[in-house]
Coordinates of C-alpha atoms in Angstrom, one line a residue:
Chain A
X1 CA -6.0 -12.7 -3.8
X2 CA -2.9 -10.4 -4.5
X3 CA -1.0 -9.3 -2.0
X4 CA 2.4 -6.9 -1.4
X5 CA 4.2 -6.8 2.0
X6 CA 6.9 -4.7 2.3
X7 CA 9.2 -3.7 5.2
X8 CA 7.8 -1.5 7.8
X9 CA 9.1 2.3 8.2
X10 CA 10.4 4.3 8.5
X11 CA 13.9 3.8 7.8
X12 CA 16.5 6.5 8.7
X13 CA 20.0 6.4 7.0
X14 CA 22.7 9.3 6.5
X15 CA 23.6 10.5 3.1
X16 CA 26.1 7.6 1.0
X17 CA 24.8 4.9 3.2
X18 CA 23.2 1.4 1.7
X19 CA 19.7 1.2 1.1
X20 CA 17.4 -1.8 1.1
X21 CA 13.5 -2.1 1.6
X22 CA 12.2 -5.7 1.5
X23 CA 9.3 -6.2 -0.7
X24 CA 7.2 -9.6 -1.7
X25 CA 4.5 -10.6 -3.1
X26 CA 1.5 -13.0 -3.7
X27 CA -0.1 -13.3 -6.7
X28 CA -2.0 -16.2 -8.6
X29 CA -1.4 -15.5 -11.8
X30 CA 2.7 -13.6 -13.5
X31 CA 2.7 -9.9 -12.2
X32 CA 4.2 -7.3 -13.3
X33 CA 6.4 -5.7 -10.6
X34 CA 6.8 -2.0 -9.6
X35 CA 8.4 0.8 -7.4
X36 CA 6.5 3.7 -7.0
X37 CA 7.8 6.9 -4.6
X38 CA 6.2 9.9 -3.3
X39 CA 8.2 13.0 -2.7
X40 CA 6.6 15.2 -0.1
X41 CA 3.6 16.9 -1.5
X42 CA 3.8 14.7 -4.6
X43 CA 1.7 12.4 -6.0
X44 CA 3.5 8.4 -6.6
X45 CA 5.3 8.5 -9.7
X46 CA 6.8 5.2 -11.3
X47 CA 10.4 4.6 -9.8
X48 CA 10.9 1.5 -12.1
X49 CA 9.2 -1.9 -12.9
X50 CA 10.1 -5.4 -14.2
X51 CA 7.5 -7.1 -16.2
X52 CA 9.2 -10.7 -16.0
X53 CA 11.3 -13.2 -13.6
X54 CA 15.2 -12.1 -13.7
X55 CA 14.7 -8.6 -14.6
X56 CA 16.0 -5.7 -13.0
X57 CA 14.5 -2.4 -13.0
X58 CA 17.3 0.3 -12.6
X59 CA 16.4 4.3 -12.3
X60 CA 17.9 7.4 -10.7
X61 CA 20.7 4.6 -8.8
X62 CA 17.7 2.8 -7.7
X63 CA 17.8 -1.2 -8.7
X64 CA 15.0 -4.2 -8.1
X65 CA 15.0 -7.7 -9.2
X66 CA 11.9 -9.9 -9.8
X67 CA 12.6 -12.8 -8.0
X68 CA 10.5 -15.6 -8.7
X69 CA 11.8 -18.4 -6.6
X70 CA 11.4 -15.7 -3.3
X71 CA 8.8 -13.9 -4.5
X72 CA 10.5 -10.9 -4.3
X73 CA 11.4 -7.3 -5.3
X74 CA 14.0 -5.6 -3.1
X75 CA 14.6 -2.0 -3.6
X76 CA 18.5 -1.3 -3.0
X77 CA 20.6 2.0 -3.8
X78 CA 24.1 2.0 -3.1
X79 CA 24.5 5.3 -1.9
X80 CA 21.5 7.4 -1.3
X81 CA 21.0 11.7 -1.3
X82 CA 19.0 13.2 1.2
X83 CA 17.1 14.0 -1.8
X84 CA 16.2 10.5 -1.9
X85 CA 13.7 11.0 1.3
X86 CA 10.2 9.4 0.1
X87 CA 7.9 7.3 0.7
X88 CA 8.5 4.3 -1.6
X89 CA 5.5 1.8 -2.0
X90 CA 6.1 -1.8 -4.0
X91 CA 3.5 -2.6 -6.0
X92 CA 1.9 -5.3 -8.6
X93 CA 0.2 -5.2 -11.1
X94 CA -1.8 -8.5 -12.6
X95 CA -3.8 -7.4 -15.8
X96 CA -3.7 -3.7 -15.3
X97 CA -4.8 -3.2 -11.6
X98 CA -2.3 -1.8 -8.9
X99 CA -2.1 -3.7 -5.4
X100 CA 0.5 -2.1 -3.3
X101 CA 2.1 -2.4 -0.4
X102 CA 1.8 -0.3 2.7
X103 CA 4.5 2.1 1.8
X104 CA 7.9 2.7 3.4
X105 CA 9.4 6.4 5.3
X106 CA 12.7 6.7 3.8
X107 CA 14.7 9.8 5.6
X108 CA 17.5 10.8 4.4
X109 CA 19.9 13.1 7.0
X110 CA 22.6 15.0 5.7
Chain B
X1 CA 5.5 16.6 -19.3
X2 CA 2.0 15.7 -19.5
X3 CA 0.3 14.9 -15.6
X4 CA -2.8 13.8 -14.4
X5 CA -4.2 16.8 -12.3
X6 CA -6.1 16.9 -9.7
X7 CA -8.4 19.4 -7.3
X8 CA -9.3 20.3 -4.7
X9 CA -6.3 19.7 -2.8
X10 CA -8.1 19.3 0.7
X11 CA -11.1 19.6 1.2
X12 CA -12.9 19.2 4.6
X13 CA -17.1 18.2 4.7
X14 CA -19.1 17.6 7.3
X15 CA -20.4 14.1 7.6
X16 CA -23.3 13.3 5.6
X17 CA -22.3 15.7 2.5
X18 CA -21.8 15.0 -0.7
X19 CA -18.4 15.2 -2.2
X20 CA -17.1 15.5 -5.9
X21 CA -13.2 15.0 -6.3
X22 CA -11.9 16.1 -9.9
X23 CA -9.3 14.8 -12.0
X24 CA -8.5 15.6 -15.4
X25 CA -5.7 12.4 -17.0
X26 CA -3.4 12.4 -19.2
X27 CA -4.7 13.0 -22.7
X28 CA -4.4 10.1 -25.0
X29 CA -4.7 7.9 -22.2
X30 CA -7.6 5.5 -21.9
X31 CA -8.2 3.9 -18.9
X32 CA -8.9 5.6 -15.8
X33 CA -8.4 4.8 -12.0
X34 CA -9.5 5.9 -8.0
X35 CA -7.5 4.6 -5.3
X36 CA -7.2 5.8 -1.9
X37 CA -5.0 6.0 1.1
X38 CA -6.0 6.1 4.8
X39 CA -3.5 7.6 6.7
X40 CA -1.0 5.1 8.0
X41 CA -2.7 2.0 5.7
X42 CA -2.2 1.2 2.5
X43 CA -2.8 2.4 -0.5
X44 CA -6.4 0.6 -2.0
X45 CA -7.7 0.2 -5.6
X46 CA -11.2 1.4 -5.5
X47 CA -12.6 1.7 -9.2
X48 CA -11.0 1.8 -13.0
X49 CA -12.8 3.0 -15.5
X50 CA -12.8 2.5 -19.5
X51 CA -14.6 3.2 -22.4
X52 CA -17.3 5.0 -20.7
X53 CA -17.8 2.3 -18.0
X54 CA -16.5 0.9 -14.8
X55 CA -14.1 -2.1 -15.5
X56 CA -13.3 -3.2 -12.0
X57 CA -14.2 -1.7 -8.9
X58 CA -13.0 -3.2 -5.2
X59 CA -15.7 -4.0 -2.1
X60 CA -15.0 -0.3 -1.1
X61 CA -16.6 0.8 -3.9
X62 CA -20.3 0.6 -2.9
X63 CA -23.1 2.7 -3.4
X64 CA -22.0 5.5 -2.1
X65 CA -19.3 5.8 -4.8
X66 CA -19.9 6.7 -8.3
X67 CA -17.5 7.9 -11.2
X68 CA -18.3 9.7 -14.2
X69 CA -16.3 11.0 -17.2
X70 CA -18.7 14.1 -17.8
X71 CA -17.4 16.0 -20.9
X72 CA -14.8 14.0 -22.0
X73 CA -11.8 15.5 -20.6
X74 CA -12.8 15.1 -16.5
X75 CA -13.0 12.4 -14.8
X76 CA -14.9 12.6 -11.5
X77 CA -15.3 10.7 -8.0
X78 CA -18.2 11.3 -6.2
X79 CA -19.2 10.1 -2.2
X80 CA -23.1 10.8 -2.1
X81 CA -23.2 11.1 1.4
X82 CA -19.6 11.2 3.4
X83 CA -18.7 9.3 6.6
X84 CA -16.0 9.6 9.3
X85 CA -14.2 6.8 7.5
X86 CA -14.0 7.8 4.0
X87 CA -11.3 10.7 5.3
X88 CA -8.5 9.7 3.6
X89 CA -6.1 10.9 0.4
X90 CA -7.8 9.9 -3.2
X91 CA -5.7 9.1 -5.6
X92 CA -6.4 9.3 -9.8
X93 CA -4.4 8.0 -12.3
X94 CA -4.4 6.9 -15.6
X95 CA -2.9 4.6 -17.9
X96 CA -2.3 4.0 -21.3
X97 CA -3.8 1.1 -23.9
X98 CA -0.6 -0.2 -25.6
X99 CA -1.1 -3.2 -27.7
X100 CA -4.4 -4.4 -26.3
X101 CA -2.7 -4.7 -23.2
X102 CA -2.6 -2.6 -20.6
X103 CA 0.9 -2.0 -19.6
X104 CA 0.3 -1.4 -15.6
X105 CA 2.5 1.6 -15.8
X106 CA -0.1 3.8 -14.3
X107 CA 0.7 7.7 -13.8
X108 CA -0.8 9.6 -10.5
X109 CA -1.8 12.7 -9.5
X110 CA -1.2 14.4 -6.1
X111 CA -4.0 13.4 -4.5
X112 CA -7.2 15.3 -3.0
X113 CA -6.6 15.2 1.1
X114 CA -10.4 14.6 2.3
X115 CA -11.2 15.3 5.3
X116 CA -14.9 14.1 7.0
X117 CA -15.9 15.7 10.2

């Protein structure tokens, strides 16, 4: 079946450092991709998505490419905020239904 | 900004209870979702839910789960009789029916922390 790994947390950076969290996938079928993040005391809200191979989602400085060949989805942000601290989960999504992956800490020190 | 809501918050049961989570989803949306996250795993589908009917619903959904849209408007989860293991944060959402596809863009509410003692 579908699956998501992503890279274990949690990840500690300062503020303007370089961001990545590793994300792949396994999926039978042509997924759609997704970043979703969870602010403390929030519920997951869509950080951005690509629907085909080659595309990038982009949002808030955030970027991902659907990587076909790797089966992969990296999140990157070239210089994060320490209102960037989240939890940011990779998901897929293969005719409408979510699988994610286990979720990632981000903190964010000032 | 329209949200999905959600309540209670938290609520804590003592094993054996019955348990109703309530969500309320976007308006004009049409398909509806439960997932669920134990603390430190993952976060797992459990049961969408369209026209009236479950769709889909994952090998955690058993007979102790059920989902109803009462009146139209809510959009319920309910545990007939809770166990130690079902503690965990539930998560609704909903989505939208664009095209006759479903877009996978799914919108989430907060999440109702249960707690089984």
């Amino acid at each position: 079946g579908d699956s998501v790994t992503q890279m274990e947390g949690p990840v500690t950076l300062s503020e303007e450092a370089f961001l990545t969290i590793n994300c792949t996938y396994t999926a039978t079928g042509y997924p759609s991709l997704f970043w979703y993040v969870q602010y403390p005391g929030e519920g997951l809200q869509l950080l951005l998505k690509a629907t085909k191979a080659d595309d990038k989602g982009s949002n808030k400085g955030f970027e991902a490419t659907y990587r076909k060949e790797t089966t992969s989805f990296h999140l990157e942000k070239g210089s994060v905020q320490v209102s960037d601290s989240a939890v940011y989960f990779c998901a897929l999504s293969d005719a409408g239904q979510l699988t994610f992956g286990k979720g990632t800490l981000l903190t964010v020190n000032p | 900004e329209p949200e999905v809501t959600q309540t209670p918050s938290h609520q804590v049961t003592q094993m054996g209870q019955e348990v109703i989570l309530r969500c309320v989803p976007i308006s004009n949306h049409l398909y509806f979702y439960w997932y669920r996250q134990i603390l430190g795993q993952k976060v797992e589908f459990l049961v969408s839910f369209y026209n009236n009917e479950i769709s889909e619903k994952s090998e955690i959904f058993d007979d102790q789960f059920s989902v109803e849209r009462p009146d139209g408007s809510n959009f319920t989860l309910k545990i007939r009789s809770t166990k130690l293991e079902d503690s965990a944060m539930y998560f609704c959402a909903s989505s939208e029916l664009a095209g006759g596809q479903i877009t996978g863009e799914l919108f989430f509410g907060e999440g109702s922390r249960l707690t089984v003692l």
